[in-house]
Short mmCIF file of C-alpha atoms in Angstrom, two decimals:
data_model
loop_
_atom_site.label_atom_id
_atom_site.label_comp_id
_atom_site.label_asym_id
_atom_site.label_seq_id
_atom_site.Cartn_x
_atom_site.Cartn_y
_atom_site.Cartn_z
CA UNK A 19 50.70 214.84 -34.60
CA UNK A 20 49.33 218.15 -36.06
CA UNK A 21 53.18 219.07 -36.89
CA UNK A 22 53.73 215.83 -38.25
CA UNK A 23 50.74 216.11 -40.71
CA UNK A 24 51.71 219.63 -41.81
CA UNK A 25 55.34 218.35 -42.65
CA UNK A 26 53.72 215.43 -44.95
CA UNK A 27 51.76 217.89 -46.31
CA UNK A 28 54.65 220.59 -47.21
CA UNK A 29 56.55 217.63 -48.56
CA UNK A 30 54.31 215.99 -50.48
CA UNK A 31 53.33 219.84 -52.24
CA UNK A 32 56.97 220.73 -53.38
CA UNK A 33 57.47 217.26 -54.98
CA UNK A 34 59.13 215.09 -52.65
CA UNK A 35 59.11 211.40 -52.94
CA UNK A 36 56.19 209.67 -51.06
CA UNK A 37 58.99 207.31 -48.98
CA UNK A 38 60.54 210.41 -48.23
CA UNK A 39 57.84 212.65 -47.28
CA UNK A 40 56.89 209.68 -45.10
CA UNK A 41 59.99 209.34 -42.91
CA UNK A 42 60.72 212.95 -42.95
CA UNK A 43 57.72 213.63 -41.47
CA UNK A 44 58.16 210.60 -39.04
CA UNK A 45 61.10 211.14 -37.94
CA UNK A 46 59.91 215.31 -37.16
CA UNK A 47 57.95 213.65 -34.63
CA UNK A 48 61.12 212.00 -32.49
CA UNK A 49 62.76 215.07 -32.87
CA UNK A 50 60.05 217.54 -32.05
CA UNK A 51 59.04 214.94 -28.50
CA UNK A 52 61.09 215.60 -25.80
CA UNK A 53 60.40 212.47 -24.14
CA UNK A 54 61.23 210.13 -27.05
CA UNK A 55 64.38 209.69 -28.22
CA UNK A 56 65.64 209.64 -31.86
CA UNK A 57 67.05 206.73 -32.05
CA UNK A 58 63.59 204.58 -31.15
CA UNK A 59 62.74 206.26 -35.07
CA UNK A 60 65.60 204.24 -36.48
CA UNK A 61 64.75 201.15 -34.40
CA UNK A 62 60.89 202.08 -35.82
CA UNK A 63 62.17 201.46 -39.76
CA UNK A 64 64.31 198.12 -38.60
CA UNK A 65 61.63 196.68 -37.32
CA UNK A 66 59.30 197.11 -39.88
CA UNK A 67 61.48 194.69 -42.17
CA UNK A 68 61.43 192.50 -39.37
CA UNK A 69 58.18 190.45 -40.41
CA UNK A 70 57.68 187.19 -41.83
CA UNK A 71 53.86 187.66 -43.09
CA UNK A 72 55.39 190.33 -45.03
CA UNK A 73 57.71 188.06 -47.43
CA UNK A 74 54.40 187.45 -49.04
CA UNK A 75 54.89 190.69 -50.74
CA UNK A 76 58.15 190.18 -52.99
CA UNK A 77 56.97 186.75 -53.58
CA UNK A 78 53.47 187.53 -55.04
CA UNK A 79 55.10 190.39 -57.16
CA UNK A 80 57.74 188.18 -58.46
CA UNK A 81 55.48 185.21 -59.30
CA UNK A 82 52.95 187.91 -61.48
CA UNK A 83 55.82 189.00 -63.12
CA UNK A 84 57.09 185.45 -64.06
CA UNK A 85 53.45 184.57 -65.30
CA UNK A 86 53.68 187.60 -67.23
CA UNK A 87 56.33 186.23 -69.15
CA UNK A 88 55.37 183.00 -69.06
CA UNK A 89 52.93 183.45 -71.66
CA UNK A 90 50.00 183.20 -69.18
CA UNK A 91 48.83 186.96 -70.26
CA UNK A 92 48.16 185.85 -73.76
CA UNK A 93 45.82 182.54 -72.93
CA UNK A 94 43.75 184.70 -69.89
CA UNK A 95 43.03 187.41 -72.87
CA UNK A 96 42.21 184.64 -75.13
CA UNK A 97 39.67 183.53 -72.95
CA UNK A 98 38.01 186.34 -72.16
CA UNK A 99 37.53 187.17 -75.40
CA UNK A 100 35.65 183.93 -76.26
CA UNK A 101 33.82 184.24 -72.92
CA UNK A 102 32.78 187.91 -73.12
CA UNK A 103 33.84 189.49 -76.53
CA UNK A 104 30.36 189.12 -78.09
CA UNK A 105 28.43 191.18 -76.13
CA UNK A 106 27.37 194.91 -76.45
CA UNK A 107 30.99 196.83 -76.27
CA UNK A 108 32.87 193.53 -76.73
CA UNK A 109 36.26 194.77 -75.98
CA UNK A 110 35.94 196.77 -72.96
CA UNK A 111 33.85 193.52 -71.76
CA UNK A 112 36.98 191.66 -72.70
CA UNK A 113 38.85 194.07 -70.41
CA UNK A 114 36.55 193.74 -67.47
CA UNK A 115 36.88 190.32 -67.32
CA UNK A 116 40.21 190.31 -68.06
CA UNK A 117 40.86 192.25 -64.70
CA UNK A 118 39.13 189.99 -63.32
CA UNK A 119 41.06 186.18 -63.79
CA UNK A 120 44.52 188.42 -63.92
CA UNK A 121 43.79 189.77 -60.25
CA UNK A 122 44.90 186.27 -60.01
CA UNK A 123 47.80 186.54 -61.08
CA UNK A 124 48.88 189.98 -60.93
CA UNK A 125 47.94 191.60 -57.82
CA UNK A 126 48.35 194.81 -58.70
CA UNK A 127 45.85 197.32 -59.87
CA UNK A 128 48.06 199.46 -61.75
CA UNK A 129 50.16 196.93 -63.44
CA UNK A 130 46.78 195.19 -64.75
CA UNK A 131 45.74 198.58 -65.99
CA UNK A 132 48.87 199.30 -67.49
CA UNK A 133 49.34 195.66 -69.74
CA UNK A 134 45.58 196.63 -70.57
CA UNK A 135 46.18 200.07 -72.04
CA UNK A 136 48.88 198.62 -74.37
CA UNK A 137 46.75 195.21 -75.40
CA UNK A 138 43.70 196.51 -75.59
CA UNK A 139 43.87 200.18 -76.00
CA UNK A 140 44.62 200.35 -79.52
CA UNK A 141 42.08 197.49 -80.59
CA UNK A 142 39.51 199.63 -79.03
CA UNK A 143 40.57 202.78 -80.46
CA UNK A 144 40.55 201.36 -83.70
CA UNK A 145 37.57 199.82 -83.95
CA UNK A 146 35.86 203.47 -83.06
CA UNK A 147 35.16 203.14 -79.12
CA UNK A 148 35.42 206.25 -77.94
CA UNK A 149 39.32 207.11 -76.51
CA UNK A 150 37.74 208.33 -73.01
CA UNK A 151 35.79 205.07 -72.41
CA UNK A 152 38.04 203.01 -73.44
CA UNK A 153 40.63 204.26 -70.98
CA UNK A 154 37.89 204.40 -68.17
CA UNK A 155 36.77 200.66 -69.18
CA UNK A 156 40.55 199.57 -68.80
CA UNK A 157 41.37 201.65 -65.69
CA UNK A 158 38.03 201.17 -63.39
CA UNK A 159 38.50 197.42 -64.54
CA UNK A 160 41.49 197.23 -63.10
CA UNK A 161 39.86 197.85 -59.43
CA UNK A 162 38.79 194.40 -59.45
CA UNK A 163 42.20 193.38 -58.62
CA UNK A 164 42.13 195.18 -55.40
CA UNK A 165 39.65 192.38 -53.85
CA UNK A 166 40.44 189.06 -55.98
CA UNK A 167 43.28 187.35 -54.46
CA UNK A 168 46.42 187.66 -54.43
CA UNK A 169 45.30 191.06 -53.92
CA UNK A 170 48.83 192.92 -52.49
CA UNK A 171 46.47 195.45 -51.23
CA UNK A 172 44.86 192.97 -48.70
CA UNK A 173 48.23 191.83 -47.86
CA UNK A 174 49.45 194.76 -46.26
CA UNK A 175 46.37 195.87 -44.54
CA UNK A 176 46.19 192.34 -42.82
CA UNK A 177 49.96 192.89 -42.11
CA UNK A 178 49.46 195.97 -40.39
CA UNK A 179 45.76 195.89 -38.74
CA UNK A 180 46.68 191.95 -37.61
CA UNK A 181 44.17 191.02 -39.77
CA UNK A 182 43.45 187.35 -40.84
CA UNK A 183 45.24 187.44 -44.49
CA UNK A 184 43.32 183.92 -45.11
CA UNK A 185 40.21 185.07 -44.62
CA UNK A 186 40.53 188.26 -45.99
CA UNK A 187 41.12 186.58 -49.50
CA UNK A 188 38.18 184.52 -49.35
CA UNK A 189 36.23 187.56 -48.60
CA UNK A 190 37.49 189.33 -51.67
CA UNK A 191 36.29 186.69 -53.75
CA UNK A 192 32.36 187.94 -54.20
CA UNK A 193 32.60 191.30 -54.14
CA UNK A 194 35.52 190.80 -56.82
CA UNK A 195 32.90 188.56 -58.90
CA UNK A 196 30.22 191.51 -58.00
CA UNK A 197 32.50 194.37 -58.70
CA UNK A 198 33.10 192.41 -62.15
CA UNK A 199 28.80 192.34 -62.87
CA UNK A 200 28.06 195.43 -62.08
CA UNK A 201 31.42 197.13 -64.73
CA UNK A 202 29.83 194.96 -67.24
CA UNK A 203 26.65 195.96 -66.70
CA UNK A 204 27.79 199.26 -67.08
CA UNK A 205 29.53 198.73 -69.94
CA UNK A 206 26.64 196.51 -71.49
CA UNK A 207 24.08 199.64 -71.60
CA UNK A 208 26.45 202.20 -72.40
CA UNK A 209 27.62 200.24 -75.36
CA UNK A 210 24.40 199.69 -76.48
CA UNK A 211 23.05 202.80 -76.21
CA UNK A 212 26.06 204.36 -78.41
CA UNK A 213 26.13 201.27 -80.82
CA UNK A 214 29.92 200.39 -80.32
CA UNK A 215 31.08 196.89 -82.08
CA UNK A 216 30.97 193.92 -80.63
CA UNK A 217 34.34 191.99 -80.57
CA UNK A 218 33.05 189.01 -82.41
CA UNK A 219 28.84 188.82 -82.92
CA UNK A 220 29.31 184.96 -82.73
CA UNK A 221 28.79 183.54 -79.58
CA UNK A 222 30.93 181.10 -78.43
CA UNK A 223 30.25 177.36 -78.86
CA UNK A 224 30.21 175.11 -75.68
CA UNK A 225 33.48 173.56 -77.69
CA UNK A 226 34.85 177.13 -77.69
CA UNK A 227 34.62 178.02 -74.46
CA UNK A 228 35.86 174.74 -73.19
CA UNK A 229 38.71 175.06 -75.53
CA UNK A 230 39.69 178.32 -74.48
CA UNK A 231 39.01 177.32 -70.76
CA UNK A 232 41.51 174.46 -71.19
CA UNK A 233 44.28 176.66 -72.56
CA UNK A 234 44.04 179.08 -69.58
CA UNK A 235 43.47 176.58 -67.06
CA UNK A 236 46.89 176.69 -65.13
CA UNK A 237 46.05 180.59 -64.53
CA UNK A 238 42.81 180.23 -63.58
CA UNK A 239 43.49 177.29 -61.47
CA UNK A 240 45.68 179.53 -59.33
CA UNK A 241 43.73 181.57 -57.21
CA UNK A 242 41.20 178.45 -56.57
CA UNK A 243 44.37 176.35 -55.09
CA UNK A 244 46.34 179.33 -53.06
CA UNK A 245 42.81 180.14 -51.50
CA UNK A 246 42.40 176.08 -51.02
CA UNK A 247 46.64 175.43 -49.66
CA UNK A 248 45.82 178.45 -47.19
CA UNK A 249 42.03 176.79 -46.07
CA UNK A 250 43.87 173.55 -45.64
CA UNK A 251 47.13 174.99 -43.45
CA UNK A 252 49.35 173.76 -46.60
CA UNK A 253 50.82 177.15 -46.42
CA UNK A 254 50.56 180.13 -44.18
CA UNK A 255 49.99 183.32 -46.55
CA UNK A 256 53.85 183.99 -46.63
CA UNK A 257 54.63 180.42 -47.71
CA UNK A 258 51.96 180.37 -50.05
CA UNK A 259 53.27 183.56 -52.06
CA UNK A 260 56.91 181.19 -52.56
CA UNK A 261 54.77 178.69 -53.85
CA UNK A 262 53.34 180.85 -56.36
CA UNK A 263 57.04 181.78 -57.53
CA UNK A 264 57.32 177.87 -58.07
CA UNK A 265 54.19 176.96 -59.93
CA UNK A 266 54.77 180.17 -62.55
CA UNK A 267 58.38 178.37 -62.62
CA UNK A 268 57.10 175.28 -63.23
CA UNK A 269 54.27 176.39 -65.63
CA UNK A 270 56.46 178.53 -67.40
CA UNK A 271 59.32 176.45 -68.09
CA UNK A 272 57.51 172.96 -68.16
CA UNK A 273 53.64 173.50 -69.02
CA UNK A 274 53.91 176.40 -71.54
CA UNK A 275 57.26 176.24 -72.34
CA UNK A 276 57.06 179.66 -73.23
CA UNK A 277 59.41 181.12 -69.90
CA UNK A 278 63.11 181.25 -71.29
CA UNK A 279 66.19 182.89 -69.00
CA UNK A 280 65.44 186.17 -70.80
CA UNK A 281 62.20 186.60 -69.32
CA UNK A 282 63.55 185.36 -66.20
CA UNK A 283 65.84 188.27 -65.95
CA UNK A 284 62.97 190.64 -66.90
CA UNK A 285 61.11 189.13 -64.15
CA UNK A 286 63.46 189.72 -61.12
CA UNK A 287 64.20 193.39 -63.43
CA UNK A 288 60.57 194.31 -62.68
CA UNK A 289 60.41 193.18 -59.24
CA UNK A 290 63.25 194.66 -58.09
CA UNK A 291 62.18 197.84 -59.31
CA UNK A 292 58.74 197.45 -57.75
CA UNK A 293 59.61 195.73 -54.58
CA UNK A 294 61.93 198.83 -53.91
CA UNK A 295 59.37 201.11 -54.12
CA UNK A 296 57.20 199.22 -51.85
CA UNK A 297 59.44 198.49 -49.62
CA UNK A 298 60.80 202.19 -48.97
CA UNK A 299 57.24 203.40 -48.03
CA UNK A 300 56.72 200.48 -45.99
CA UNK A 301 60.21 201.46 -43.49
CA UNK A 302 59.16 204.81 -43.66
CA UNK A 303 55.86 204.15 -42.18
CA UNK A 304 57.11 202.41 -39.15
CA UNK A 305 57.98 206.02 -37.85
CA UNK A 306 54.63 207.22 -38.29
CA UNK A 307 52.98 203.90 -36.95
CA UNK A 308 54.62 204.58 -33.72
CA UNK A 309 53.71 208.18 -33.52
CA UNK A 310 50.26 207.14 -34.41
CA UNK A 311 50.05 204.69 -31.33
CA UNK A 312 52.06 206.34 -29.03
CA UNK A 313 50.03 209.95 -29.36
CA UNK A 314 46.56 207.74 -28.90
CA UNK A 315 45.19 208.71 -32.68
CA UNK A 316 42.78 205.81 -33.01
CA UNK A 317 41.34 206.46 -29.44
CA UNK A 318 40.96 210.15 -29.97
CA UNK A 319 39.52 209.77 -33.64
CA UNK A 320 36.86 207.10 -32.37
CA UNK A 321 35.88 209.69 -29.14
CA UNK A 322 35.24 212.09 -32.13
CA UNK A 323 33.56 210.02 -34.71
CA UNK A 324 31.16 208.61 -31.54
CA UNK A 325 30.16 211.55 -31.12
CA UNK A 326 26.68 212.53 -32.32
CA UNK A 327 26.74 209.15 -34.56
CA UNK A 328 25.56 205.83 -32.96
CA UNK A 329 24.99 203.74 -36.16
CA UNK A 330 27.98 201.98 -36.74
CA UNK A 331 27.27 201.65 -40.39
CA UNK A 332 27.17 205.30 -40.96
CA UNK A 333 30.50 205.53 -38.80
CA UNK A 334 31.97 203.35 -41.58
CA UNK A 335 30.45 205.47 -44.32
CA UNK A 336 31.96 208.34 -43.07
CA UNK A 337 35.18 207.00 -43.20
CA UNK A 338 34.80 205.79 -46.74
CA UNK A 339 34.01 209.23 -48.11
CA UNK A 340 37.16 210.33 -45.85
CA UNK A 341 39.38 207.19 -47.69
CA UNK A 342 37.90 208.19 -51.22
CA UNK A 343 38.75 211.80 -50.91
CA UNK A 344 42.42 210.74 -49.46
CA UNK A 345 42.56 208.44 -52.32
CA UNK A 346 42.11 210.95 -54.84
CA UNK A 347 45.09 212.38 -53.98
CA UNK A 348 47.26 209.32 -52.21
CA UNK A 349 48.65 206.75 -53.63
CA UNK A 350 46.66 203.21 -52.26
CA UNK A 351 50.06 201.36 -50.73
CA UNK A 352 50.47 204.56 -48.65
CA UNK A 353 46.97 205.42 -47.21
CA UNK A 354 46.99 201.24 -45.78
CA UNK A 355 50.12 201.92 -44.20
CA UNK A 356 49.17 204.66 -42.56
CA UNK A 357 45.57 204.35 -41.98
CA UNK A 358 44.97 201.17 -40.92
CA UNK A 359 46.49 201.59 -37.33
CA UNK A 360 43.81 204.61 -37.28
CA UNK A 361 40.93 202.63 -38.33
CA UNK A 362 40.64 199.54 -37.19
CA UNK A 363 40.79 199.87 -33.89
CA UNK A 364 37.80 202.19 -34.66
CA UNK A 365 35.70 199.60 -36.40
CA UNK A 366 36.44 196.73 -33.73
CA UNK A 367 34.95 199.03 -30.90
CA UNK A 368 31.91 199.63 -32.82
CA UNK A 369 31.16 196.35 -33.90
CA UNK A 370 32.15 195.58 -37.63
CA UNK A 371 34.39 193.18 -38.63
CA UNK A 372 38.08 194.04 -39.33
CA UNK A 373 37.72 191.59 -42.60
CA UNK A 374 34.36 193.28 -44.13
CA UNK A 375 36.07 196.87 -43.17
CA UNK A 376 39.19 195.63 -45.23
CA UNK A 377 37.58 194.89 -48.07
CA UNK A 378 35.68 198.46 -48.24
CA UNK A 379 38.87 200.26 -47.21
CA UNK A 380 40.89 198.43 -50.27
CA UNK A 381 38.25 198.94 -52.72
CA UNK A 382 37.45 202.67 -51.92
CA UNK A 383 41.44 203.56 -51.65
CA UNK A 384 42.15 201.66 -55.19
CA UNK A 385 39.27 203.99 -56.57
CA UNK A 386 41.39 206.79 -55.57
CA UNK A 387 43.95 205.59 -57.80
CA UNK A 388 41.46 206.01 -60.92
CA UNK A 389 40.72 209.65 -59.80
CA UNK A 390 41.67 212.71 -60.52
CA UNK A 391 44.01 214.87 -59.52
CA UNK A 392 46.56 212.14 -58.98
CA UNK A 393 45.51 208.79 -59.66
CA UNK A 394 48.40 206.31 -60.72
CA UNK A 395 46.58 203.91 -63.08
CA UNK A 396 44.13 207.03 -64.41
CA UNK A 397 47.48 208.46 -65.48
CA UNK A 398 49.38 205.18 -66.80
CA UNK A 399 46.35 204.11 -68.81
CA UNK A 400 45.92 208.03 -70.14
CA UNK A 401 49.39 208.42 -70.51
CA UNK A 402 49.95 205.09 -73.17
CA UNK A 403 46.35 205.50 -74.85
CA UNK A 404 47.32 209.34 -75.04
CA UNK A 405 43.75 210.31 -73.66
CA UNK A 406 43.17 213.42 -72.05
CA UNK A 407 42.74 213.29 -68.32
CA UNK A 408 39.38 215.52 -68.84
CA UNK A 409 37.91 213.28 -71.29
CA UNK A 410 38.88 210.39 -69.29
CA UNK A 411 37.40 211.95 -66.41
CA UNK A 412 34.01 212.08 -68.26
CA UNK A 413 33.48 208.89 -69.53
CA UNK A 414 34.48 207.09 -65.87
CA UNK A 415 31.87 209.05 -63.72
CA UNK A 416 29.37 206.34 -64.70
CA UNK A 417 31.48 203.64 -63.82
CA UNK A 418 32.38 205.54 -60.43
CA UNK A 419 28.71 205.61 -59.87
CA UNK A 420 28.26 201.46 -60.30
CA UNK A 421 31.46 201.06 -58.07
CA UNK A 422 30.62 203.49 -55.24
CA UNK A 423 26.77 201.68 -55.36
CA UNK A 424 28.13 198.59 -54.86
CA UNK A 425 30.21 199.52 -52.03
CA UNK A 426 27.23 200.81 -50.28
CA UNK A 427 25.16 197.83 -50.72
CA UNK A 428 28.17 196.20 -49.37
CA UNK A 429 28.62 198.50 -46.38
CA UNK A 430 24.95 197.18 -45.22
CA UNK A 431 25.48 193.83 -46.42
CA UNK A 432 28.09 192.48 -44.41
CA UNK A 433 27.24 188.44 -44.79
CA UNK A 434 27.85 188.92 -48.87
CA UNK A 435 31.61 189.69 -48.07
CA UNK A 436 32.02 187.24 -44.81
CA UNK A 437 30.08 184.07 -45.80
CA UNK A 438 32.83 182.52 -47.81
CA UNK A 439 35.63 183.14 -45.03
CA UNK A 440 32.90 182.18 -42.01
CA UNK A 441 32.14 178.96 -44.45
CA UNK A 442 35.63 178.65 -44.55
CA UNK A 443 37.38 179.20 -41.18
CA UNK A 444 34.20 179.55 -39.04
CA UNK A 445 32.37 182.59 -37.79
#
């Protein structure tokens, strides 16, 4: 395994694509085992395709593309701004909570981040928020997506850990709603203390709000009836995700009337191009899935961390700091592919729920992804707000702080994340 690991490493340091370095490094392991043949490698990436919880994937990205362009964007920001835009650093409010309603529709952290920076950015900019802040405001928002379902996150790690994907969605829900206080918090006191702008200093009118409710209803509605069709056994998770293609279809075309063929075709454009991204690193990892079972990793790796360490709480925090420092320089998708078959058999034998572990591991690994030295949304928002990746750096440590506090909390809290999913499908 130690030869396997040095190969990702070598890979990953002269530039090679993740998918690559992946199933390079896999397949070093069937070549290098003399008992193995290589052959079972290629079998290893076959099978991986072979899944039907997985077709949730390409379904959920499609459908957040389609609501993209079916005008859905437009009525979520309008809401949030007549919800939020009022208070003390009004705009980056606005963006909070609009990371919040589109992890709803989205799914993805990055792409959130990314239609943020070019909405927002400017607005913010312009109305003399500082360029750093702004870009930290947009891109720690975005981590909110990681727990509110559809999160794609929690997809794959229920995929691959045999994880409940039902209940892990309910049990995103609070610490999504949490993760959303404690950003605006955040934002609230360092807004006031620098005297940034408010938005709009009127605050909205019950008439308003409703108003503005009302024209974003179909999006909000969404993640309140795929959490309520999976409760009731309408839909398994997979089926649920083609039912999300059909109700931005149906919204789009019949509701909004804003969804034309043209943004159909930019739809399937989009998803095509992220799907086959995804999909590459998810082959890949069947190689190193095997290798990781078949060498005994998650047995060997819970002997270690035993050792010395009895509270199983601190065994988990442990492993966060080990998933935050990976995720600094990992992409997310990657580290639950190959992780997961490491961890959770670590956290079942001592005692914490596979669910509440999930929702830690996706939150801490997403954080990664707004870190230095290689964080994908820290560079997409930088790269369109054209904000320098020290400055940015700066201005998010306080926002890391609020995030990483949380996570604690939630670490020795377990009941906040499982009471809606033990409400829900029993304890």
């Amino acid at each position: 395994m130690l030869l396997v690991g040095l190969a990702f490493v070598v890979l990953m340091g002269i530039g090679a694509p993740v998918a690559f370095a992946i199933g390079i490094s896999g397949f070093v392991f069937f070549v290098t085992n003399p008992v193995m043949p290589a052959s079972i490698g290629v079998q290893k990436i076959a099978t991986m395709s072979q899944s039907f919880p997985l077709l949730a994937v390409p379904f959920f990205v499609f459908s957040g593309h389609l609501m993209n362009e079916s005008g859905i964007t437009a009525r979520l920001f309008k809401f949030s701004h007549v919800a939020v835009g009022w208070m003390s650093g009004g705009l980056a409010q606005v963006a909070i909570l609009l990371s919040t309603v589109m992890g709803g529709v989205s799914g993805s952290a990055v792409a959130d981040a990314a239609m943020e920076a070019r909405i927002l950015g400017p607005d913010m900019v312009a109305r003399g928020y500082g360029k750093g802040f702004s870009a930290a405001a947009i891109a720690v928002g975005s981590l909110i997506t990681a727990t509110i379902p559809p999160s794609i996150g929690l997809i794959l790690y229920g995929y691959v850990g045999n994880v409940s994907i039902g209940r892990l969605f309910l049990a995103g829900v609070i610490p999504g709603l949490l993760m959303m206080a404690v950003l605006m918090l955040t934002t609230f006191l360092i807004a006031r203390r620098r005297g940034y702008v408010v938005a709009d200093a009127r605050k909205p009118t019950l008439s308003s709000l409703g108003t503005a409710v009302w024209g974003a209803k179909w999006a909000l509605l969404f993640p309140v009836a795929l959490v309520f069709a999976i409760r009731g056994g309408v839909f398994t998770p997979s089926e649920v995700g083609s039912f999300a293609v059909v109700y931005a279809v149906v919204i789009g075309v019949f509701l909004h009337r804003d969804l034309r063929w043209e943004g159909i075709k930019r739809a399937f454009e989009h998803t095509i191009s992220d799907i086959g991204m995804i999909m590459i690193i998810i082959l890949m990892s069947g190689m190193i899935g095997f290798a990781i079972i078949f060498l005994q990793v998650p047995q060997s790796i819970s002997t270690w961390m035993l050792t010395g360490v009895t509270n199983p709480q601190m065994i988990v925090l442990l492993i966060m700091v080990f998933l935050l420092v990976a995720g600094c320089f990992i992409e997310s998708t990657v580290l639950v592919l190959l992780l997961t078959p490491i961890f959770v058999p670590v956290v079942q034998h001592i005692g914490i729920d596979p669910v509440h572990f999930g929702i830690l591991m996706m939150s801490i690994v997403t954080l990664g992804g707004m870190t230095p030295p290689v964080g994908v949304a820290m560079f997409a928002v930088c790269s369109l707000m054209d904000v320098k990746i020290e400055e940015y750096t700066v201005e998010a440590l306080p926002f890391f702080f609020a995030v990483l506090a949380l996570l604690v909390v939630l670490l020795f809290l377990p009941q906040v994340v499982l009471w809606l999913p033990d409400l829900a499908f029993g304890s």
